[in-house]
Amino acid sequence: MRKPVIAGNWKMYKTIGEAVAFVEKLKPSVERAEHCEVVVGPPFTALRAVADAARGSKIAVAAQDLHWNKQGAHTGNVSPSMLLDAGCTHVIIGHSERRHDHGETDHQVNLKLKAALAAGLVPIVCVGETLEEREAGATDRVLERQFLGGFAGLTPSEFSRIIIAYEPVWAIGTGRTATPEMAAASHAVLRKLASKEFGEGNAAALRILYGGSVKAENIGKLMAQEEIDGALVGGASLDADSFLAIVNYPRN
Ligand code: PGA
């Protein structure tokens, strides 16, 4: 039985004050949430304050990126141990906005992933095709390239600590969600790759989140898919009530 994860990616939104107010509001409502894990991903500047506010609660804290080196002359970057020091337990890696805005490659994703694992952080690794790639019928091939490149050289036991987020680029921030069936089909492709590379047991236990215009109105249908183990939520995670409605997705 895979425990679902509902994770909020706040991107470049929220001051420290706004981020803490969100957590204070969400905390009591998720106190008894046993059906899923709840993660929020504030910008770097608010990590420490959010981790302090979330301490002892059901809310885990994710950074949105990290550098693979332990320290060094890397202006503007943040190391794995700095994230631990700030109270993070999770880190988002390879988000499409980083791949596109910063030219992040599968190889860099791989370096970041290994650094995160070595530090004991739980990586949430994002993969997904662009609209052009989908329309060219290349979705499965792109997922395979990102999977093999991003997860190269991992041991099965390292792989077992990873969460994958399938985020079709054309669905991010566009209001265009993949249909639950489309998402499930891509999840199945990823799970098959996981089975081939890291064994059937790991594939069966792997949590694959869907991301791309997830909101309270569509989370129920997405979560009804056996293949979908949670969501990585951008826009709809910025408001505590909206995020809570997603956390409390309909279930029977
Ligand atoms: P969105 O973003 O929910 O605003 O589409 C998802 C993401 O980028 O993780």
Coordinates of N, CA and C and ligand atoms in Angstrom, one line a residue:
M1 N 0.9 -1.2 0.0 CA 0.0 0.0 0.0 C 0.9 1.3 0.0
R2 N 0.8 2.1 -1.0 CA 1.6 3.3 -1.1 C 0.9 4.4 -0.4
K3 N 1.5 5.1 0.5 CA 0.9 6.2 1.2 C 1.0 7.5 0.3
P4 N -0.2 8.1 -0.1 CA -0.1 9.2 -1.0 C 0.6 10.4 -0.3
V5 N 1.1 11.3 -1.2 CA 1.8 12.5 -0.8 C 1.1 13.7 -1.5
I6 N 0.7 14.7 -0.7 CA 0.2 15.9 -1.3 C 1.2 17.0 -1.0
A7 N 1.9 17.5 -2.0 CA 3.0 18.4 -1.8 C 2.6 19.8 -2.5
G8 N 2.9 20.9 -1.8 CA 2.7 22.2 -2.4 C 4.0 22.8 -2.8
N9 N 4.1 23.3 -4.0 CA 5.3 23.9 -4.5 C 5.0 25.4 -4.6
W10 N 5.5 26.2 -3.7 CA 5.1 27.6 -3.7 C 5.9 28.5 -4.7
K11 N 6.9 27.9 -5.3 CA 7.7 28.6 -6.3 C 8.2 29.9 -5.7
M12 N 8.1 31.0 -6.5 CA 8.7 32.3 -6.0 C 7.5 33.1 -5.4
Y13 N 6.8 32.5 -4.5 CA 5.7 33.2 -3.8 C 5.9 33.1 -2.3
K14 N 5.4 34.1 -1.6 CA 5.3 34.2 -0.2 C 6.5 34.8 0.5
T15 N 6.3 35.8 1.3 CA 7.3 36.3 2.2 C 7.3 35.4 3.4
I16 N 8.3 35.6 4.3 CA 8.4 34.8 5.5 C 7.1 34.8 6.3
G17 N 6.5 36.0 6.5 CA 5.3 36.2 7.3 C 4.1 35.5 6.6
E18 N 4.0 35.6 5.3 CA 2.9 34.9 4.6 C 3.1 33.4 4.7
A19 N 4.3 32.9 4.6 CA 4.5 31.5 4.7 C 4.2 30.9 6.1
V20 N 4.6 31.6 7.1 CA 4.3 31.2 8.5 C 2.8 31.2 8.8
A21 N 2.2 32.2 8.3 CA 0.7 32.4 8.5 C 0.0 31.2 7.9
F22 N 0.5 30.8 6.7 CA -0.1 29.6 6.0 C 0.0 28.4 6.9
V23 N 1.2 28.1 7.4 CA 1.4 26.9 8.2 C 0.6 26.9 9.5
E24 N 0.6 28.1 10.1 CA -0.2 28.2 11.3 C -1.7 27.9 11.1
K25 N -2.2 28.3 9.9 CA -3.6 28.0 9.5 C -3.8 26.6 9.2
L26 N -2.8 26.0 8.5 CA -3.0 24.6 8.0 C -2.8 23.5 9.1
K27 N -1.9 23.9 10.0 CA -1.5 22.9 11.1 C -2.6 22.2 11.8
P28 N -3.5 22.9 12.4 CA -4.6 22.2 13.2 C -5.5 21.3 12.3
S29 N -5.6 21.7 11.1 CA -6.5 21.0 10.2 C -5.9 19.7 9.7
V30 N -4.6 19.5 9.7 CA -4.0 18.3 9.2 C -3.5 17.4 10.4
E31 N -3.8 17.9 11.6 CA -3.3 17.2 12.8 C -3.6 15.7 12.8
R32 N -4.8 15.4 12.3 CA -5.2 14.0 12.4 C -5.2 13.3 11.0
A33 N -4.6 14.0 10.0 CA -4.6 13.4 8.7 C -3.6 12.2 8.6
E34 N -4.2 11.0 8.5 CA -3.4 9.8 8.4 C -3.4 9.2 7.0
H35 N -4.2 9.7 6.1 CA -4.4 9.1 4.8 C -3.3 9.5 3.8
C36 N -2.6 10.6 4.2 CA -1.5 11.1 3.2 C -0.4 11.8 4.0
E37 N 0.7 12.0 3.3 CA 1.7 12.8 3.8 C 1.6 14.2 3.2
V38 N 1.8 15.2 4.1 CA 1.6 16.6 3.6 C 3.0 17.3 3.6
V39 N 3.3 17.9 2.5 CA 4.6 18.6 2.3 C 4.4 20.0 1.7
V40 N 5.1 21.0 2.3 CA 5.0 22.3 1.6 C 6.4 22.7 1.2
G41 N 6.5 23.4 0.0 CA 7.8 23.8 -0.5 C 7.9 25.3 -0.6
P42 N 8.3 26.0 0.4 CA 8.5 27.5 0.4 C 9.8 27.8 -0.3
P43 N 9.9 29.1 -0.7 CA 11.2 29.6 -1.2 C 12.3 29.5 -0.1
F44 N 13.5 29.5 -0.6 CA 14.6 29.4 0.4 C 14.5 30.3 1.6
T45 N 14.2 31.6 1.3 CA 14.2 32.6 2.4 C 13.2 32.2 3.6
A46 N 12.2 31.4 3.3 CA 11.2 31.1 4.3 C 11.3 29.7 4.9
L47 N 12.3 29.0 4.4 CA 12.4 27.6 4.9 C 12.6 27.4 6.4
R48 N 13.5 28.2 7.0 CA 13.7 28.0 8.4 C 12.5 28.4 9.2
A49 N 11.9 29.5 8.9 CA 10.7 30.0 9.6 C 9.5 29.0 9.5
V50 N 9.4 28.4 8.3 CA 8.3 27.5 8.0 C 8.6 26.2 8.8
A51 N 9.9 25.7 8.8 CA 10.2 24.5 9.5 C 10.0 24.7 11.0
D52 N 10.3 25.9 11.5 CA 10.0 26.1 13.0 C 8.5 26.1 13.2
A53 N 7.8 26.7 12.4 CA 6.3 26.8 12.6 C 5.7 25.4 12.5
A54 N 6.3 24.5 11.6 CA 5.7 23.2 11.3 C 6.2 22.1 12.3
R55 N 7.2 22.5 13.1 CA 7.8 21.5 14.0 C 6.7 20.7 14.9
G56 N 6.8 19.4 14.9 CA 5.9 18.7 15.7 C 4.5 18.5 15.1
S57 N 4.4 19.0 13.9 CA 3.1 18.8 13.2 C 3.2 17.8 12.1
K58 N 2.1 17.6 11.3 CA 2.1 16.6 10.2 C 2.7 17.2 8.9
I59 N 3.2 18.5 9.0 CA 3.6 19.2 7.8 C 5.1 19.0 7.6
A60 N 5.6 18.4 6.5 CA 7.0 18.3 6.2 C 7.4 19.5 5.3
V61 N 8.7 19.8 5.3 CA 9.1 21.0 4.5 C 10.1 20.6 3.4
A62 N 9.8 21.1 2.2 CA 10.7 20.8 1.0 C 11.3 22.0 0.5
A63 N 12.6 21.9 0.1 CA 13.2 23.0 -0.6 C 12.8 22.8 -2.1
Q64 N 13.0 23.8 -2.9 CA 12.6 23.7 -4.3 C 13.8 23.4 -5.2
D65 N 15.0 23.3 -4.7 CA 16.2 23.0 -5.4 C 17.4 22.8 -4.5
L66 N 18.5 22.3 -5.0 CA 19.7 22.3 -4.2 C 20.9 22.2 -5.1
H67 N 22.1 22.5 -4.6 CA 23.3 22.3 -5.4 C 23.9 20.9 -4.9
W68 N 24.7 20.3 -5.8 CA 25.2 19.0 -5.5 C 26.5 19.0 -4.7
N69 N 27.1 20.2 -4.7 CA 28.4 20.2 -3.9 C 28.1 20.5 -2.4
K70 N 29.0 20.1 -1.6 CA 28.8 20.3 -0.1 C 29.0 21.8 0.2
Q71 N 29.9 22.5 -0.4 CA 30.1 23.9 -0.2 C 31.0 24.4 -1.4
G72 N 31.2 25.7 -1.5 CA 32.1 26.1 -2.5 C 31.7 27.5 -3.1
A73 N 32.4 27.8 -4.2 CA 32.2 29.1 -4.8 C 31.0 28.9 -5.8
H74 N 29.8 28.9 -5.4 CA 28.6 28.7 -6.2 C 27.6 29.8 -5.9
T75 N 27.8 31.0 -6.4 CA 27.0 32.1 -6.0 C 25.5 31.8 -6.3
G76 N 24.7 32.1 -5.2 CA 23.3 31.9 -5.4 C 22.8 30.5 -5.1
N77 N 23.7 29.6 -4.9 CA 23.2 28.2 -4.7 C 23.2 27.8 -3.2
V78 N 22.5 26.7 -2.9 CA 22.3 26.3 -1.5 C 22.6 24.8 -1.5
S79 N 23.4 24.4 -0.5 CA 23.9 23.0 -0.4 C 22.9 22.1 0.4
P80 N 23.1 20.8 0.2 CA 22.2 19.8 0.9 C 22.2 20.1 2.4
S81 N 23.5 20.3 3.0 CA 23.5 20.4 4.5 C 22.9 21.7 4.9
M82 N 22.9 22.7 4.1 CA 22.2 24.0 4.4 C 20.7 23.7 4.5
L83 N 20.2 22.9 3.6 CA 18.7 22.6 3.7 C 18.4 21.8 4.9
L84 N 19.2 20.9 5.3 CA 19.0 20.1 6.5 C 19.0 21.1 7.7
D85 N 20.0 22.0 7.7 CA 20.2 23.0 8.7 C 19.0 23.9 8.9
A86 N 18.3 24.1 7.7 CA 17.1 25.0 7.7 C 15.8 24.2 8.1
G87 N 16.0 22.9 8.3 CA 14.8 22.1 8.8 C 14.1 21.4 7.7
C88 N 14.7 21.3 6.5 CA 14.0 20.6 5.4 C 14.2 19.1 5.6
T89 N 13.2 18.3 5.1 CA 13.3 16.9 5.0 C 13.2 16.4 3.6
H90 N 12.6 17.3 2.7 CA 12.4 16.9 1.3 C 13.0 18.0 0.4
V91 N 13.3 17.6 -0.8 CA 13.7 18.6 -1.8 C 13.2 18.3 -3.2
I92 N 12.6 19.3 -3.8 CA 12.1 19.1 -5.2 C 13.3 19.2 -6.2
I93 N 13.5 18.3 -7.1 CA 14.6 18.3 -8.0 C 14.1 18.2 -9.4
G94 N 14.7 19.0 -10.3 CA 14.5 18.9 -11.8 C 13.1 19.4 -12.2
H95 N 12.5 20.3 -11.4 CA 11.3 20.9 -11.8 C 11.4 21.5 -13.2
S96 N 10.4 21.4 -14.0 CA 10.5 21.9 -15.4 C 10.9 23.4 -15.5
E97 N 10.5 24.2 -14.5 CA 10.8 25.6 -14.6 C 12.3 25.7 -14.4
R98 N 13.0 24.8 -13.6 CA 14.4 24.9 -13.5 C 15.1 24.3 -14.8
R99 N 14.5 23.3 -15.3 CA 15.0 22.7 -16.6 C 15.0 23.8 -17.7
H100 N 13.8 24.6 -17.7 CA 13.7 25.5 -18.8 C 14.3 26.9 -18.5
D101 N 14.1 27.4 -17.3 CA 14.6 28.7 -17.0 C 16.1 28.7 -16.8
H102 N 16.7 27.6 -16.3 CA 18.1 27.5 -15.9 C 18.9 26.5 -16.7
G103 N 18.2 25.9 -17.7 CA 18.9 24.9 -18.6 C 19.4 23.7 -17.8
E104 N 18.7 23.3 -16.8 CA 19.1 22.2 -16.0 C 19.0 20.9 -16.8
T105 N 20.0 20.1 -16.8 CA 20.0 18.8 -17.6 C 19.7 17.6 -16.8
D106 N 19.5 16.5 -17.4 CA 19.3 15.2 -16.7 C 20.5 14.9 -15.9
H107 N 21.7 15.2 -16.4 CA 22.9 14.9 -15.7 C 23.0 15.7 -14.4
Q108 N 22.6 17.0 -14.4 CA 22.6 17.8 -13.2 C 21.5 17.3 -12.2
V109 N 20.4 16.9 -12.8 CA 19.3 16.3 -11.9 C 19.9 15.1 -11.2
N110 N 20.7 14.3 -11.9 CA 21.3 13.1 -11.3 C 22.3 13.5 -10.2
L111 N 23.1 14.5 -10.5 CA 24.1 15.0 -9.4 C 23.3 15.5 -8.2
K112 N 22.3 16.2 -8.4 CA 21.5 16.8 -7.3 C 20.8 15.7 -6.5
L113 N 20.3 14.7 -7.3 CA 19.6 13.6 -6.7 C 20.5 12.8 -5.7
K114 N 21.7 12.5 -6.2 CA 22.7 11.8 -5.4 C 23.1 12.6 -4.2
A115 N 23.3 13.9 -4.4 CA 23.6 14.7 -3.2 C 22.5 14.7 -2.2
A116 N 21.3 14.8 -2.7 CA 20.1 14.8 -1.7 C 20.1 13.5 -1.0
L117 N 20.2 12.4 -1.7 CA 20.2 11.1 -1.0 C 21.3 10.9 0.0
A118 N 22.5 11.4 -0.4 CA 23.6 11.3 0.5 C 23.4 12.1 1.8
A119 N 22.6 13.2 1.7 CA 22.4 14.0 2.9 C 21.2 13.5 3.7
G120 N 20.4 12.5 3.1 CA 19.3 12.0 3.9 C 18.0 12.7 3.6
L121 N 18.0 13.6 2.5 CA 16.8 14.3 2.2 C 15.9 13.4 1.3
V122 N 14.6 13.5 1.3 CA 13.7 12.8 0.4 C 13.6 13.6 -0.9
P123 N 14.1 13.1 -2.0 CA 14.0 13.8 -3.3 C 12.6 13.6 -3.9
I124 N 12.0 14.7 -4.4 CA 10.8 14.6 -5.2 C 11.3 15.0 -6.6
V125 N 11.5 14.1 -7.5 CA 12.1 14.3 -8.8 C 11.1 14.5 -9.9
C126 N 11.1 15.6 -10.5 CA 10.1 16.0 -11.5 C 10.5 15.5 -12.9
V127 N 9.6 14.9 -13.7 CA 9.8 14.6 -15.1 C 8.6 15.0 -15.8
G128 N 8.7 15.1 -17.1 CA 7.5 15.4 -17.9 C 7.8 16.0 -19.3
E129 N 6.9 15.8 -20.2 CA 7.2 16.2 -21.6 C 6.6 17.6 -21.9
T130 N 7.1 18.3 -22.9 CA 6.5 19.5 -23.3 C 5.3 19.2 -24.3
L131 N 4.6 20.2 -24.6 CA 3.4 20.1 -25.5 C 3.9 19.6 -26.9
E132 N 5.0 20.2 -27.4 CA 5.6 19.8 -28.6 C 6.0 18.3 -28.6
E133 N 6.6 17.8 -27.5 CA 7.0 16.4 -27.4 C 5.7 15.5 -27.4
R134 N 4.7 16.0 -26.7 CA 3.5 15.1 -26.6 C 2.9 15.0 -28.0
E135 N 2.8 16.2 -28.7 CA 2.1 16.2 -30.0 C 2.9 15.4 -31.0
A136 N 4.2 15.3 -30.8 CA 5.1 14.5 -31.7 C 5.1 13.0 -31.4
G137 N 4.3 12.7 -30.4 CA 4.2 11.3 -29.9 C 5.4 10.8 -29.2
A138 N 6.2 11.8 -28.6 CA 7.5 11.4 -28.0 C 7.4 11.3 -26.5
T139 N 6.2 11.4 -25.9 CA 6.1 11.4 -24.4 C 6.9 10.3 -23.7
D140 N 6.6 9.1 -24.2 CA 7.2 7.9 -23.5 C 8.8 8.0 -23.6
R141 N 9.2 8.4 -24.8 CA 10.6 8.5 -25.0 C 11.3 9.5 -24.2
V142 N 10.6 10.6 -24.0 CA 11.1 11.7 -23.1 C 11.2 11.2 -21.7
L143 N 10.1 10.6 -21.3 CA 10.1 10.1 -19.9 C 11.3 9.1 -19.7
E144 N 11.5 8.3 -20.6 CA 12.6 7.3 -20.5 C 13.9 8.0 -20.4
R145 N 14.1 9.0 -21.3 CA 15.4 9.7 -21.3 C 15.6 10.4 -19.9
Q146 N 14.5 11.0 -19.4 CA 14.7 11.7 -18.1 C 14.9 10.7 -17.0
F147 N 14.2 9.6 -17.1 CA 14.3 8.6 -16.0 C 15.7 8.0 -16.0
L148 N 16.2 7.5 -17.2 CA 17.5 6.9 -17.3 C 18.6 7.9 -16.9
G149 N 18.5 9.1 -17.4 CA 19.5 10.1 -17.1 C 19.5 10.6 -15.7
G150 N 18.3 10.8 -15.2 CA 18.1 11.4 -13.8 C 18.5 10.3 -12.7
F151 N 18.2 9.1 -13.0 CA 18.4 8.0 -12.0 C 19.6 7.1 -12.2
A152 N 20.4 7.6 -13.1 CA 21.6 6.8 -13.5 C 22.5 6.5 -12.3
G153 N 22.9 5.2 -12.2 CA 23.9 4.9 -11.1 C 23.4 4.8 -9.7
L154 N 22.1 4.8 -9.5 CA 21.5 4.6 -8.2 C 21.4 3.2 -7.9
T155 N 21.6 2.8 -6.6 CA 21.3 1.5 -6.2 C 19.8 1.3 -6.0
P156 N 19.3 0.1 -6.0 CA 17.9 -0.1 -5.7 C 17.5 0.5 -4.4
S157 N 18.4 0.4 -3.4 CA 18.0 0.9 -2.1 C 17.9 2.4 -2.1
E158 N 18.8 3.1 -2.8 CA 18.7 4.5 -3.0 C 17.4 4.9 -3.7
F159 N 17.1 4.1 -4.7 CA 15.9 4.4 -5.5 C 14.7 4.3 -4.7
S160 N 14.7 3.4 -3.7 CA 13.5 3.2 -2.9 C 13.2 4.4 -2.0
R161 N 14.1 5.4 -1.9 CA 13.8 6.6 -1.1 C 13.3 7.8 -1.9
I162 N 13.1 7.5 -3.2 CA 12.7 8.6 -4.1 C 11.2 8.7 -4.3
I163 N 10.7 9.9 -4.5 CA 9.3 10.2 -4.9 C 9.5 10.8 -6.3
I164 N 8.7 10.3 -7.3 CA 8.7 11.0 -8.6 C 7.4 11.8 -8.8
A165 N 7.6 13.0 -9.4 CA 6.4 13.7 -9.8 C 6.3 13.8 -11.3
Y166 N 5.3 13.3 -11.9 CA 5.1 13.4 -13.3 C 4.3 14.7 -13.6
E167 N 5.0 15.6 -14.3 CA 4.4 16.9 -14.5 C 4.5 17.3 -16.0
P168 N 3.5 17.0 -16.8 CA 3.5 17.4 -18.2 C 3.7 18.9 -18.2
V169 N 4.7 19.4 -18.9 CA 5.0 20.9 -18.9 C 3.8 21.7 -19.4
W170 N 3.1 21.2 -20.4 CA 1.9 21.9 -20.9 C 0.7 22.0 -19.9
A171 N 0.8 21.3 -18.8 CA -0.3 21.4 -17.9 C 0.1 22.2 -16.7
I172 N 1.3 22.7 -16.6 CA 1.8 23.5 -15.4 C 1.4 24.9 -15.6
G173 N 0.5 25.4 -14.6 CA 0.1 26.8 -14.5 C -0.7 27.2 -15.7
T174 N -1.3 26.3 -16.5 CA -2.0 26.6 -17.7 C -3.5 26.4 -17.5
G175 N -3.9 25.7 -16.4 CA -5.3 25.4 -16.2 C -5.7 24.2 -17.0
R176 N -4.7 23.7 -17.8 CA -5.0 22.5 -18.7 C -4.4 21.2 -17.9
T177 N -5.3 20.5 -17.3 CA -4.8 19.3 -16.6 C -4.8 18.1 -17.6
A178 N -3.8 17.2 -17.4 CA -3.9 16.0 -18.1 C -5.1 15.2 -17.6
T179 N -5.8 14.5 -18.5 CA -6.9 13.7 -18.0 C -6.3 12.6 -17.0
P180 N -7.1 12.2 -16.1 CA -6.6 11.2 -15.1 C -6.1 10.0 -15.9
E181 N -6.7 9.6 -17.0 CA -6.2 8.4 -17.8 C -4.9 8.7 -18.4
M182 N -4.7 9.9 -18.9 CA -3.4 10.3 -19.5 C -2.3 10.2 -18.5
A183 N -2.6 10.8 -17.3 CA -1.6 10.8 -16.3 C -1.3 9.4 -15.9
A184 N -2.3 8.6 -15.7 CA -2.1 7.2 -15.2 C -1.2 6.5 -16.2
A185 N -1.4 6.7 -17.5 CA -0.7 6.0 -18.6 C 0.8 6.4 -18.5
S186 N 1.1 7.7 -18.2 CA 2.5 8.1 -18.1 C 3.1 7.5 -16.8
H187 N 2.3 7.5 -15.7 CA 2.8 6.9 -14.5 C 3.1 5.4 -14.7
A188 N 2.3 4.7 -15.5 CA 2.6 3.3 -15.7 C 3.9 3.1 -16.5
V189 N 4.2 4.1 -17.4 CA 5.4 4.0 -18.2 C 6.6 4.1 -17.2
L190 N 6.5 5.1 -16.3 CA 7.5 5.3 -15.3 C 7.7 4.1 -14.4
R191 N 6.6 3.5 -14.0 CA 6.6 2.4 -13.1 C 7.3 1.2 -13.8
K192 N 7.0 1.0 -15.0 CA 7.6 -0.1 -15.8 C 9.2 0.1 -15.9
L193 N 9.6 1.4 -16.1 CA 11.0 1.7 -16.1 C 11.6 1.4 -14.8
A194 N 10.9 1.7 -13.7 CA 11.4 1.5 -12.4 C 11.6 0.0 -12.1
S195 N 10.6 -0.8 -12.6 CA 10.7 -2.2 -12.4 C 11.9 -2.8 -13.2
K196 N 12.1 -2.3 -14.4 CA 13.2 -2.8 -15.2 C 14.6 -2.5 -14.6
E197 N 14.7 -1.2 -14.1 CA 16.0 -0.7 -13.6 C 16.2 -1.1 -12.2
F198 N 15.2 -1.1 -11.4 CA 15.4 -1.2 -9.9 C 14.6 -2.3 -9.2
G199 N 13.9 -3.1 -10.0 CA 13.3 -4.3 -9.4 C 11.8 -4.1 -9.2
E200 N 11.1 -5.2 -9.3 CA 9.6 -5.1 -9.2 C 9.1 -4.6 -7.8
G201 N 9.8 -5.0 -6.8 CA 9.4 -4.5 -5.4 C 9.5 -3.0 -5.3
N202 N 10.6 -2.5 -5.8 CA 10.8 -1.0 -5.7 C 9.7 -0.3 -6.6
A203 N 9.5 -0.9 -7.7 CA 8.5 -0.3 -8.7 C 7.1 -0.3 -8.0
A204 N 6.8 -1.3 -7.3 CA 5.4 -1.4 -6.7 C 5.3 -0.5 -5.6
A205 N 6.4 -0.1 -4.9 CA 6.4 0.7 -3.7 C 6.6 2.2 -4.1
L206 N 7.0 2.5 -5.3 CA 7.4 3.8 -5.8 C 6.1 4.7 -5.8
R207 N 6.3 5.9 -5.2 CA 5.2 6.8 -5.2 C 5.4 7.8 -6.4
I208 N 4.4 7.9 -7.3 CA 4.4 8.8 -8.4 C 3.3 9.8 -8.2
L209 N 3.7 11.1 -8.1 CA 2.7 12.1 -7.9 C 2.4 12.7 -9.3
Y210 N 1.2 13.2 -9.4 CA 0.9 14.0 -10.7 C 0.9 15.5 -10.4
G211 N 1.4 16.2 -11.3 CA 1.5 17.7 -11.1 C 1.1 18.4 -12.4
G212 N 0.4 19.5 -12.3 CA 0.0 20.3 -13.5 C -1.5 20.7 -13.3
S213 N -1.7 21.9 -12.8 CA -3.0 22.4 -12.7 C -4.0 21.6 -11.8
V214 N -3.4 21.0 -10.8 CA -4.2 20.2 -9.8 C -4.9 21.2 -8.9
K215 N -6.2 21.0 -8.7 CA -7.0 21.8 -7.8 C -8.0 21.0 -7.1
A216 N -8.7 21.6 -6.2 CA -9.7 20.9 -5.4 C -10.8 20.2 -6.3
E217 N -11.1 20.8 -7.4 CA -12.1 20.3 -8.3 C -11.7 19.1 -9.1
N218 N -10.4 18.9 -9.3 CA -10.0 17.7 -10.1 C -9.2 16.6 -9.3
I219 N -8.8 16.9 -8.1 CA -8.0 16.0 -7.3 C -8.7 14.7 -7.1
G220 N -10.0 14.7 -6.9 CA -10.7 13.4 -6.6 C -10.6 12.4 -7.8
K221 N -10.8 12.9 -9.0 CA -10.7 12.0 -10.2 C -9.3 11.5 -10.4
L222 N -8.3 12.4 -10.1 CA -6.9 12.0 -10.3 C -6.6 10.9 -9.3
M223 N -7.0 11.2 -8.0 CA -6.6 10.2 -7.0 C -7.4 8.9 -7.1
A224 N -8.5 8.9 -7.9 CA -9.2 7.7 -8.0 C -8.4 6.7 -8.9
Q225 N -7.4 7.2 -9.6 CA -6.6 6.3 -10.5 C -5.6 5.6 -9.6
E226 N -5.6 4.3 -9.7 CA -4.7 3.4 -9.0 C -3.2 3.8 -9.1
E227 N -2.9 4.3 -10.3 CA -1.5 4.7 -10.6 C -1.0 6.0 -10.0
I228 N -2.0 6.8 -9.5 CA -1.6 8.2 -9.0 C -1.5 8.2 -7.5
D229 N -0.3 8.5 -7.0 CA -0.1 8.4 -5.6 C 0.0 9.7 -4.9
G230 N -0.6 10.7 -5.5 CA -0.6 12.0 -4.8 C -0.4 13.1 -5.8
A231 N -0.1 14.3 -5.3 CA 0.0 15.5 -6.3 C 1.1 16.4 -5.8
L232 N 1.7 17.1 -6.8 CA 2.6 18.2 -6.6 C 1.8 19.4 -7.1
V233 N 1.5 20.3 -6.2 CA 0.5 21.4 -6.5 C 1.2 22.7 -6.5
G234 N 1.0 23.5 -7.6 CA 1.6 24.8 -7.6 C 0.6 25.9 -7.2
G235 N 0.0 26.5 -8.2 CA -1.0 27.6 -7.9 C -2.0 27.4 -6.8
A236 N -2.6 26.2 -6.8 CA -3.7 25.9 -5.9 C -3.1 25.6 -4.5
S237 N -1.8 25.6 -4.3 CA -1.2 25.3 -3.0 C -0.9 26.6 -2.2
L238 N -1.2 27.7 -2.9 CA -0.8 29.0 -2.3 C -1.8 29.5 -1.2
D239 N -3.0 29.0 -1.3 CA -4.0 29.4 -0.4 C -4.3 28.2 0.5
A240 N -4.3 28.5 1.9 CA -4.4 27.4 2.8 C -5.7 26.6 2.6
D241 N -6.8 27.3 2.4 CA -8.1 26.6 2.3 C -8.1 25.7 1.0
S242 N -7.6 26.3 -0.1 CA -7.5 25.5 -1.3 C -6.6 24.3 -1.2
F243 N -5.4 24.5 -0.5 CA -4.5 23.4 -0.4 C -5.1 22.3 0.5
L244 N -5.8 22.7 1.6 CA -6.5 21.8 2.5 C -7.5 21.0 1.8
A245 N -8.3 21.6 0.9 CA -9.3 20.9 0.2 C -8.6 19.8 -0.7
I246 N -7.4 20.1 -1.2 CA -6.7 19.1 -2.0 C -6.2 17.9 -1.1
V247 N -5.7 18.3 0.1 CA -5.2 17.3 1.1 C -6.3 16.4 1.4
N248 N -7.5 17.0 1.6 CA -8.7 16.2 2.0 C -9.5 15.7 0.8
Y249 N -8.8 15.3 -0.2 CA -9.4 14.8 -1.5 C -10.5 13.7 -1.2
P250 N -11.5 13.7 -2.0 CA -12.6 12.7 -1.7 C -12.0 11.3 -1.8
R251 N -12.4 10.5 -0.8 CA -11.9 9.1 -0.8 C -13.0 8.3 -0.1
N252 N -13.0 6.9 -0.4 CA -14.0 6.1 0.2 C -13.4 5.1 1.1
Ligands
PGA1 P1 0.5 24.2 -11.1 O1 2.1 23.9 -10.9 O2 -0.3 23.4 -10.1 O3 0.4 25.7 -10.8 O4 0.2 23.8 -12.5 C1 2.5 22.6 -10.6 C2 4.0 22.6 -10.4 O5 4.7 23.3 -11.2 O6 4.5 21.8 -9.6

